[in-house]
């Protein structure tokens, strides 16, 4: 819950018995090139009515970059018709505030990707291709896309890694056709603290062994403090 203070200058928010106050937005020097950003979950369709309040907080905090999802299973497209009700509940607000979006694509259901919930056939890859092209055309001002979340959780075998690399390559090719300045983020792999080499090895296989290097503008991974944290946070 967020309310104004008595002078109507600060936004005071109460959440899970925590009270915090955020000043109204004020321009900061060179903020337009700020790399300050966070990962949000507007795209998971939680508490849609609270999105405007959350966006106001982001704006007032000076956040210029967010990572969020345009899930395949949410927009559909199985019948050739896509429904952007969920992403349209937050993306226009973010863009109005001139906050950059790293859009996470993927996350299909079994009708889109089969019972294994992975792209593992050319037919599934072509379905995915139609989905991303539609997303790129729907949101032409989103300039960077991340390809599936934490693929090393599911795409672990050599054959699965090769399919993930094929997905990366296809995404980047279609993205550059849409706009050659747009960027592809690869990986977003989950890794435990002090086991970073596993993430490096996984990413190295994707970009070198399976040929996705020149189709990858940036690489990323998620750090968890322990295996228990990984399991808890994924629930």
PDB file of C-alpha atoms in Angstrom:
ATOM      1  CA  UNK A   1       0.000   0.000   0.000  1.00  0.00           C
ATOM      2  CA  UNK A   2       1.341   3.463  -0.886  1.00  0.00           C
ATOM      3  CA  UNK A   3       0.076   6.826   0.397  1.00  0.00           C
ATOM      4  CA  UNK A   4       1.170  10.477   0.150  1.00  0.00           C
ATOM      5  CA  UNK A   5       2.558  12.251   3.175  1.00  0.00           C
ATOM      6  CA  UNK A   6       0.815  15.314   4.613  1.00  0.00           C
ATOM      7  CA  UNK A   7       2.705  17.665   2.271  1.00  0.00           C
ATOM      8  CA  UNK A   8       1.953  15.441  -0.742  1.00  0.00           C
ATOM      9  CA  UNK A   9       5.663  15.317  -1.567  1.00  0.00           C
ATOM     10  CA  UNK A  10       6.815  11.839  -0.579  1.00  0.00           C
ATOM     11  CA  UNK A  11       5.389   8.469  -1.474  1.00  0.00           C
ATOM     12  CA  UNK A  12       5.246   6.350   1.670  1.00  0.00           C
ATOM     13  CA  UNK A  13       4.783   2.617   1.173  1.00  0.00           C
ATOM     14  CA  UNK A  14       3.875  -0.137   3.596  1.00  0.00           C
ATOM     15  CA  UNK A  15       4.632  -3.674   2.536  1.00  0.00           C
ATOM     16  CA  UNK A  16       4.866  -6.699   4.813  1.00  0.00           C
ATOM     17  CA  UNK A  17       5.138  -4.398   7.860  1.00  0.00           C
ATOM     18  CA  UNK A  18       8.041  -2.458   6.293  1.00  0.00           C
ATOM     19  CA  UNK A  19       7.639   1.291   5.870  1.00  0.00           C
ATOM     20  CA  UNK A  20       9.804   3.196   3.431  1.00  0.00           C
ATOM     21  CA  UNK A  21       9.658   6.691   1.962  1.00  0.00           C
ATOM     22  CA  UNK A  22      10.699   7.657  -1.564  1.00  0.00           C
ATOM     23  CA  UNK A  23      11.113  11.258  -2.643  1.00  0.00           C
ATOM     24  CA  UNK A  24       9.487  12.550  -5.789  1.00  0.00           C
ATOM     25  CA  UNK A  25      11.592  12.089  -8.915  1.00  0.00           C
ATOM     26  CA  UNK A  26      14.363  14.633  -9.439  1.00  0.00           C
ATOM     27  CA  UNK A  27      16.699  14.634 -12.418  1.00  0.00           C
ATOM     28  CA  UNK A  28      20.232  13.460 -11.686  1.00  0.00           C
ATOM     29  CA  UNK A  29      23.227  14.449 -13.793  1.00  0.00           C
ATOM     30  CA  UNK A  30      23.804  12.086 -16.756  1.00  0.00           C
ATOM     31  CA  UNK A  31      21.014   9.760 -15.605  1.00  0.00           C
ATOM     32  CA  UNK A  32      20.098   9.025 -19.218  1.00  0.00           C
ATOM     33  CA  UNK A  33      23.203   6.835 -19.499  1.00  0.00           C
ATOM     34  CA  UNK A  34      22.711   5.147 -16.129  1.00  0.00           C
ATOM     35  CA  UNK A  35      23.149   1.366 -16.021  1.00  0.00           C
ATOM     36  CA  UNK A  36      21.250   1.087 -12.747  1.00  0.00           C
ATOM     37  CA  UNK A  37      18.571  -1.565 -13.085  1.00  0.00           C
ATOM     38  CA  UNK A  38      16.623  -4.353 -11.411  1.00  0.00           C
ATOM     39  CA  UNK A  39      14.668  -7.456 -12.353  1.00  0.00           C
ATOM     40  CA  UNK A  40      10.909  -7.037 -11.961  1.00  0.00           C
ATOM     41  CA  UNK A  41       8.060  -9.528 -12.304  1.00  0.00           C
ATOM     42  CA  UNK A  42       5.255  -7.521 -13.863  1.00  0.00           C
ATOM     43  CA  UNK A  43       5.231 -10.001 -16.731  1.00  0.00           C
ATOM     44  CA  UNK A  44       4.318 -12.888 -14.431  1.00  0.00           C
ATOM     45  CA  UNK A  45       0.951 -11.184 -13.900  1.00  0.00           C
ATOM     46  CA  UNK A  46       1.153 -10.865 -10.117  1.00  0.00           C
ATOM     47  CA  UNK A  47      -1.033  -8.165  -8.532  1.00  0.00           C
ATOM     48  CA  UNK A  48      -1.754  -6.380 -11.781  1.00  0.00           C
ATOM     49  CA  UNK A  49      -3.660  -3.608  -9.955  1.00  0.00           C
ATOM     50  CA  UNK A  50      -0.478  -2.730  -8.065  1.00  0.00           C
ATOM     51  CA  UNK A  51       1.632  -2.201 -11.179  1.00  0.00           C
ATOM     52  CA  UNK A  52       1.136   1.605 -11.422  1.00  0.00           C
ATOM     53  CA  UNK A  53       2.328   2.030  -7.819  1.00  0.00           C
ATOM     54  CA  UNK A  54       5.335  -0.185  -8.445  1.00  0.00           C
ATOM     55  CA  UNK A  55       6.199   1.757 -11.581  1.00  0.00           C
ATOM     56  CA  UNK A  56       6.009   5.052  -9.730  1.00  0.00           C
ATOM     57  CA  UNK A  57       8.475   3.711  -7.171  1.00  0.00           C
ATOM     58  CA  UNK A  58      10.871   2.590  -9.917  1.00  0.00           C
ATOM     59  CA  UNK A  59      10.666   5.990 -11.563  1.00  0.00           C
ATOM     60  CA  UNK A  60      11.188   7.944  -8.348  1.00  0.00           C
ATOM     61  CA  UNK A  61      14.165   5.753  -7.427  1.00  0.00           C
ATOM     62  CA  UNK A  62      15.843   6.686 -10.700  1.00  0.00           C
ATOM     63  CA  UNK A  63      15.892   3.143 -12.120  1.00  0.00           C
ATOM     64  CA  UNK A  64      16.513   3.289 -15.862  1.00  0.00           C
ATOM     65  CA  UNK A  65      16.647  -0.407 -16.772  1.00  0.00           C
ATOM     66  CA  UNK A  66      14.498  -3.408 -15.899  1.00  0.00           C
ATOM     67  CA  UNK A  67      14.443  -7.071 -16.852  1.00  0.00           C
ATOM     68  CA  UNK A  68      11.004  -8.616 -17.261  1.00  0.00           C
ATOM     69  CA  UNK A  69       9.173 -11.272 -19.240  1.00  0.00           C
ATOM     70  CA  UNK A  70       7.011 -11.552 -22.326  1.00  0.00           C
ATOM     71  CA  UNK A  71       6.164 -15.218 -21.830  1.00  0.00           C
ATOM     72  CA  UNK A  72       5.259 -17.349 -24.828  1.00  0.00           C
ATOM     73  CA  UNK A  73       2.585 -19.205 -22.851  1.00  0.00           C
ATOM     74  CA  UNK A  74       0.948 -15.881 -21.942  1.00  0.00           C
ATOM     75  CA  UNK A  75       0.681 -14.454 -25.454  1.00  0.00           C
ATOM     76  CA  UNK A  76      -0.261 -17.782 -27.084  1.00  0.00           C
ATOM     77  CA  UNK A  77      -0.191 -17.813 -30.858  1.00  0.00           C
ATOM     78  CA  UNK A  78      -0.997 -21.501 -31.283  1.00  0.00           C
ATOM     79  CA  UNK A  79      -3.820 -20.542 -33.635  1.00  0.00           C
ATOM     80  CA  UNK A  80      -1.831 -17.750 -35.247  1.00  0.00           C
ATOM     81  CA  UNK A  81      -3.432 -15.096 -33.046  1.00  0.00           C
ATOM     82  CA  UNK A  82      -1.440 -13.510 -30.222  1.00  0.00           C
ATOM     83  CA  UNK A  83      -2.925 -11.923 -27.108  1.00  0.00           C
ATOM     84  CA  UNK A  84      -0.788  -9.239 -25.447  1.00  0.00           C
ATOM     85  CA  UNK A  85      -3.147  -8.430 -22.584  1.00  0.00           C
ATOM     86  CA  UNK A  86      -0.577  -9.317 -19.912  1.00  0.00           C
ATOM     87  CA  UNK A  87       2.516  -7.537 -21.347  1.00  0.00           C
ATOM     88  CA  UNK A  88       0.353  -4.570 -22.322  1.00  0.00           C
ATOM     89  CA  UNK A  89      -0.583  -4.203 -18.652  1.00  0.00           C
ATOM     90  CA  UNK A  90       2.963  -2.978 -17.882  1.00  0.00           C
ATOM     91  CA  UNK A  91       5.100  -2.328 -20.975  1.00  0.00           C
ATOM     92  CA  UNK A  92       3.394   0.947 -22.063  1.00  0.00           C
ATOM     93  CA  UNK A  93       3.788   2.365 -18.537  1.00  0.00           C
ATOM     94  CA  UNK A  94       7.490   1.472 -18.472  1.00  0.00           C
ATOM     95  CA  UNK A  95       8.083   3.002 -21.884  1.00  0.00           C
ATOM     96  CA  UNK A  96       6.190   6.160 -20.944  1.00  0.00           C
ATOM     97  CA  UNK A  97       8.676   6.649 -18.099  1.00  0.00           C
ATOM     98  CA  UNK A  98      11.579   6.088 -20.539  1.00  0.00           C
ATOM     99  CA  UNK A  99      12.818   3.035 -18.637  1.00  0.00           C
ATOM    100  CA  UNK A 100      14.706   0.540 -20.816  1.00  0.00           C
ATOM    101  CA  UNK A 101      13.490  -3.053 -20.951  1.00  0.00           C
ATOM    102  CA  UNK A 102      15.571  -6.205 -21.227  1.00  0.00           C
ATOM    103  CA  UNK A 103      12.755  -8.483 -22.376  1.00  0.00           C
ATOM    104  CA  UNK A 104      12.977 -12.150 -21.472  1.00  0.00           C
ATOM    105  CA  UNK A 105      11.383 -14.326 -24.164  1.00  0.00           C
ATOM    106  CA  UNK A 106      10.574 -18.029 -23.981  1.00  0.00           C
ATOM    107  CA  UNK A 107       8.611 -19.871 -21.335  1.00  0.00           C
ATOM    108  CA  UNK A 108       6.266 -21.840 -23.555  1.00  0.00           C
ATOM    109  CA  UNK A 109       3.792 -24.543 -22.542  1.00  0.00           C
ATOM    110  CA  UNK A 110       3.630 -28.184 -23.615  1.00  0.00           C
ATOM    111  CA  UNK A 111       1.440 -27.339 -26.621  1.00  0.00           C
ATOM    112  CA  UNK A 112       4.144 -24.993 -27.872  1.00  0.00           C
ATOM    113  CA  UNK A 113       7.305 -26.885 -26.877  1.00  0.00           C
ATOM    114  CA  UNK A 114       6.177 -30.457 -26.197  1.00  0.00           C
ATOM    115  CA  UNK A 115       6.046 -32.436 -22.963  1.00  0.00           C
ATOM    116  CA  UNK A 116       9.714 -31.720 -22.205  1.00  0.00           C
ATOM    117  CA  UNK A 117       8.991 -27.950 -22.216  1.00  0.00           C
ATOM    118  CA  UNK A 118      12.077 -27.394 -24.358  1.00  0.00           C
ATOM    119  CA  UNK A 119      12.688 -26.564 -27.974  1.00  0.00           C
ATOM    120  CA  UNK A 120      13.972 -29.899 -29.220  1.00  0.00           C
ATOM    121  CA  UNK A 121      12.595 -30.249 -32.769  1.00  0.00           C
ATOM    122  CA  UNK A 122      12.623 -28.101 -35.884  1.00  0.00           C
ATOM    123  CA  UNK A 123       8.819 -27.866 -35.716  1.00  0.00           C
ATOM    124  CA  UNK A 124       9.015 -26.392 -32.219  1.00  0.00           C
ATOM    125  CA  UNK A 125      11.778 -24.038 -33.329  1.00  0.00           C
ATOM    126  CA  UNK A 126       9.568 -22.735 -36.147  1.00  0.00           C
ATOM    127  CA  UNK A 127       6.691 -22.166 -33.718  1.00  0.00           C
ATOM    128  CA  UNK A 128       9.072 -20.207 -31.514  1.00  0.00           C
ATOM    129  CA  UNK A 129      10.220 -18.215 -34.548  1.00  0.00           C
ATOM    130  CA  UNK A 130       6.667 -17.040 -35.264  1.00  0.00           C
ATOM    131  CA  UNK A 131       6.259 -16.011 -31.630  1.00  0.00           C
ATOM    132  CA  UNK A 132       9.440 -13.923 -31.413  1.00  0.00           C
ATOM    133  CA  UNK A 133       8.830 -12.212 -34.754  1.00  0.00           C
ATOM    134  CA  UNK A 134       5.396 -11.179 -33.520  1.00  0.00           C
ATOM    135  CA  UNK A 135       6.875  -9.889 -30.247  1.00  0.00           C
ATOM    136  CA  UNK A 136       9.584  -7.922 -32.078  1.00  0.00           C
ATOM    137  CA  UNK A 137       6.966  -6.298 -34.303  1.00  0.00           C
ATOM    138  CA  UNK A 138       4.601  -5.604 -31.413  1.00  0.00           C
ATOM    139  CA  UNK A 139       7.250  -3.806 -29.339  1.00  0.00           C
ATOM    140  CA  UNK A 140       9.658  -2.179 -31.834  1.00  0.00           C
ATOM    141  CA  UNK A 141      11.286   0.098 -29.229  1.00  0.00           C
ATOM    142  CA  UNK A 142      12.495  -2.758 -26.990  1.00  0.00           C
ATOM    143  CA  UNK A 143      16.143  -3.023 -27.950  1.00  0.00           C
ATOM    144  CA  UNK A 144      17.449  -6.045 -26.018  1.00  0.00           C
ATOM    145  CA  UNK A 145      16.120  -9.557 -25.514  1.00  0.00           C
ATOM    146  CA  UNK A 146      17.145 -12.390 -23.214  1.00  0.00           C
ATOM    147  CA  UNK A 147      16.563 -15.934 -24.451  1.00  0.00           C
ATOM    148  CA  UNK A 148      14.877 -18.207 -21.899  1.00  0.00           C
ATOM    149  CA  UNK A 149      15.497 -18.064 -18.174  1.00  0.00           C
ATOM    150  CA  UNK A 150      18.197 -20.236 -16.578  1.00  0.00           C
ATOM    151  CA  UNK A 151      18.452 -22.728 -19.464  1.00  0.00           C
ATOM    152  CA  UNK A 152      21.095 -24.797 -17.677  1.00  0.00           C
ATOM    153  CA  UNK A 153      18.356 -26.052 -15.338  1.00  0.00           C
ATOM    154  CA  UNK A 154      16.619 -27.878 -18.176  1.00  0.00           C
ATOM    155  CA  UNK A 155      18.846 -27.820 -21.278  1.00  0.00           C
ATOM    156  CA  UNK A 156      21.691 -29.719 -19.634  1.00  0.00           C
ATOM    157  CA  UNK A 157      22.680 -32.540 -21.990  1.00  0.00           C
ATOM    158  CA  UNK A 158      24.898 -31.958 -25.013  1.00  0.00           C
ATOM    159  CA  UNK A 159      21.923 -32.378 -27.351  1.00  0.00           C
ATOM    160  CA  UNK A 160      19.844 -29.952 -25.282  1.00  0.00           C
ATOM    161  CA  UNK A 161      22.639 -27.374 -25.225  1.00  0.00           C
ATOM    162  CA  UNK A 162      22.873 -27.606 -28.990  1.00  0.00           C
ATOM    163  CA  UNK A 163      19.135 -26.903 -29.271  1.00  0.00           C
ATOM    164  CA  UNK A 164      19.485 -23.922 -26.963  1.00  0.00           C
ATOM    165  CA  UNK A 165      22.300 -22.606 -29.169  1.00  0.00           C
ATOM    166  CA  UNK A 166      20.071 -23.062 -32.237  1.00  0.00           C
ATOM    167  CA  UNK A 167      17.387 -21.063 -30.442  1.00  0.00           C
ATOM    168  CA  UNK A 168      19.912 -18.311 -29.691  1.00  0.00           C
ATOM    169  CA  UNK A 169      21.095 -18.174 -33.293  1.00  0.00           C
ATOM    170  CA  UNK A 170      17.570 -18.027 -34.715  1.00  0.00           C
ATOM    171  CA  UNK A 171      16.532 -15.325 -32.218  1.00  0.00           C
ATOM    172  CA  UNK A 172      19.485 -13.105 -33.010  1.00  0.00           C
ATOM    173  CA  UNK A 173      19.071 -13.475 -36.770  1.00  0.00           C
ATOM    174  CA  UNK A 174      15.404 -12.492 -36.594  1.00  0.00           C
ATOM    175  CA  UNK A 175      16.163  -9.691 -34.158  1.00  0.00           C
ATOM    176  CA  UNK A 176      18.781  -8.188 -36.472  1.00  0.00           C
ATOM    177  CA  UNK A 177      16.369  -8.426 -39.414  1.00  0.00           C
ATOM    178  CA  UNK A 178      13.917  -6.420 -37.325  1.00  0.00           C
ATOM    179  CA  UNK A 179      16.573  -3.866 -36.321  1.00  0.00           C
ATOM    180  CA  UNK A 180      20.312  -4.410 -36.664  1.00  0.00           C
ATOM    181  CA  UNK A 181      20.949  -2.314 -33.536  1.00  0.00           C
ATOM    182  CA  UNK A 182      18.980  -4.643 -31.272  1.00  0.00           C
ATOM    183  CA  UNK A 183      20.886  -6.908 -28.906  1.00  0.00           C
ATOM    184  CA  UNK A 184      20.701 -10.521 -27.766  1.00  0.00           C
ATOM    185  CA  UNK A 185      21.468 -11.571 -24.186  1.00  0.00           C
ATOM    186  CA  UNK A 186      22.421 -15.224 -23.792  1.00  0.00           C
ATOM    187  CA  UNK A 187      22.565 -17.457 -20.764  1.00  0.00           C
ATOM    188  CA  UNK A 188      20.835 -16.112 -17.698  1.00  0.00           C
ATOM    189  CA  UNK A 189      22.156 -19.327 -16.187  1.00  0.00           C
ATOM    190  CA  UNK A 190      21.628 -20.261 -12.536  1.00  0.00           C
ATOM    191  CA  UNK A 191      24.795 -20.870 -10.565  1.00  0.00           C
ATOM    192  CA  UNK A 192      25.840 -21.295  -6.952  1.00  0.00           C
ATOM    193  CA  UNK A 193      28.320 -18.995  -5.263  1.00  0.00           C
ATOM    194  CA  UNK A 194      31.916 -20.257  -5.704  1.00  0.00           C
ATOM    195  CA  UNK A 195      30.842 -22.547  -8.559  1.00  0.00           C
ATOM    196  CA  UNK A 196      31.069 -19.860 -11.202  1.00  0.00           C
ATOM    197  CA  UNK A 197      33.220 -22.062 -13.428  1.00  0.00           C
ATOM    198  CA  UNK A 198      30.158 -24.205 -14.128  1.00  0.00           C
ATOM    199  CA  UNK A 199      28.379 -21.158 -15.554  1.00  0.00           C
ATOM    200  CA  UNK A 200      31.439 -20.235 -17.593  1.00  0.00           C
ATOM    201  CA  UNK A 201      31.725 -23.767 -18.968  1.00  0.00           C
ATOM    202  CA  UNK A 202      28.035 -23.862 -19.869  1.00  0.00           C
ATOM    203  CA  UNK A 203      28.143 -20.511 -21.628  1.00  0.00           C
ATOM    204  CA  UNK A 204      31.379 -21.462 -23.350  1.00  0.00           C
ATOM    205  CA  UNK A 205      29.703 -24.571 -24.792  1.00  0.00           C
ATOM    206  CA  UNK A 206      26.792 -22.501 -26.105  1.00  0.00           C
ATOM    207  CA  UNK A 207      28.842 -19.770 -27.749  1.00  0.00           C
ATOM    208  CA  UNK A 208      31.872 -21.720 -28.974  1.00  0.00           C
ATOM    209  CA  UNK A 209      31.164 -25.446 -29.166  1.00  0.00           C
ATOM    210  CA  UNK A 210      27.699 -24.920 -30.650  1.00  0.00           C
ATOM    211  CA  UNK A 211      28.397 -21.784 -32.641  1.00  0.00           C
ATOM    212  CA  UNK A 212      26.358 -19.017 -30.972  1.00  0.00           C
ATOM    213  CA  UNK A 213      29.283 -16.668 -30.321  1.00  0.00           C
ATOM    214  CA  UNK A 214      28.666 -14.148 -33.088  1.00  0.00           C
ATOM    215  CA  UNK A 215      24.944 -14.189 -32.288  1.00  0.00           C
ATOM    216  CA  UNK A 216      25.468 -13.234 -28.638  1.00  0.00           C
ATOM    217  CA  UNK A 217      25.872  -9.568 -27.708  1.00  0.00           C
ATOM    218  CA  UNK A 218      25.983 -10.125 -23.943  1.00  0.00           C
ATOM    219  CA  UNK A 219      26.149 -13.086 -21.535  1.00  0.00           C
ATOM    220  CA  UNK A 220      24.644 -13.360 -18.056  1.00  0.00           C
ATOM    221  CA  UNK A 221      24.158 -15.598 -15.051  1.00  0.00           C
ATOM    222  CA  UNK A 222      22.229 -15.563 -11.766  1.00  0.00           C
ATOM    223  CA  UNK A 223      24.191 -16.013  -8.563  1.00  0.00           C
ATOM    224  CA  UNK A 224      22.658 -17.978  -5.691  1.00  0.00           C
ATOM    225  CA  UNK A 225      24.338 -18.286  -2.322  1.00  0.00           C
ATOM    226  CA  UNK A 226      23.691 -22.044  -2.032  1.00  0.00           C
ATOM    227  CA  UNK A 227      21.849 -24.983  -3.561  1.00  0.00           C
ATOM    228  CA  UNK A 228      19.166 -24.531  -0.915  1.00  0.00           C
ATOM    229  CA  UNK A 229      18.659 -20.931  -1.983  1.00  0.00           C
ATOM    230  CA  UNK A 230      18.386 -21.975  -5.615  1.00  0.00           C
ATOM    231  CA  UNK A 231      15.693 -24.519  -4.785  1.00  0.00           C
ATOM    232  CA  UNK A 232      13.800 -22.183  -2.472  1.00  0.00           C
ATOM    233  CA  UNK A 233      13.811 -19.231  -4.855  1.00  0.00           C
ATOM    234  CA  UNK A 234      12.644 -21.354  -7.768  1.00  0.00           C
ATOM    235  CA  UNK A 235       9.584 -22.646  -5.918  1.00  0.00           C
TER     236      UNK A 235
END
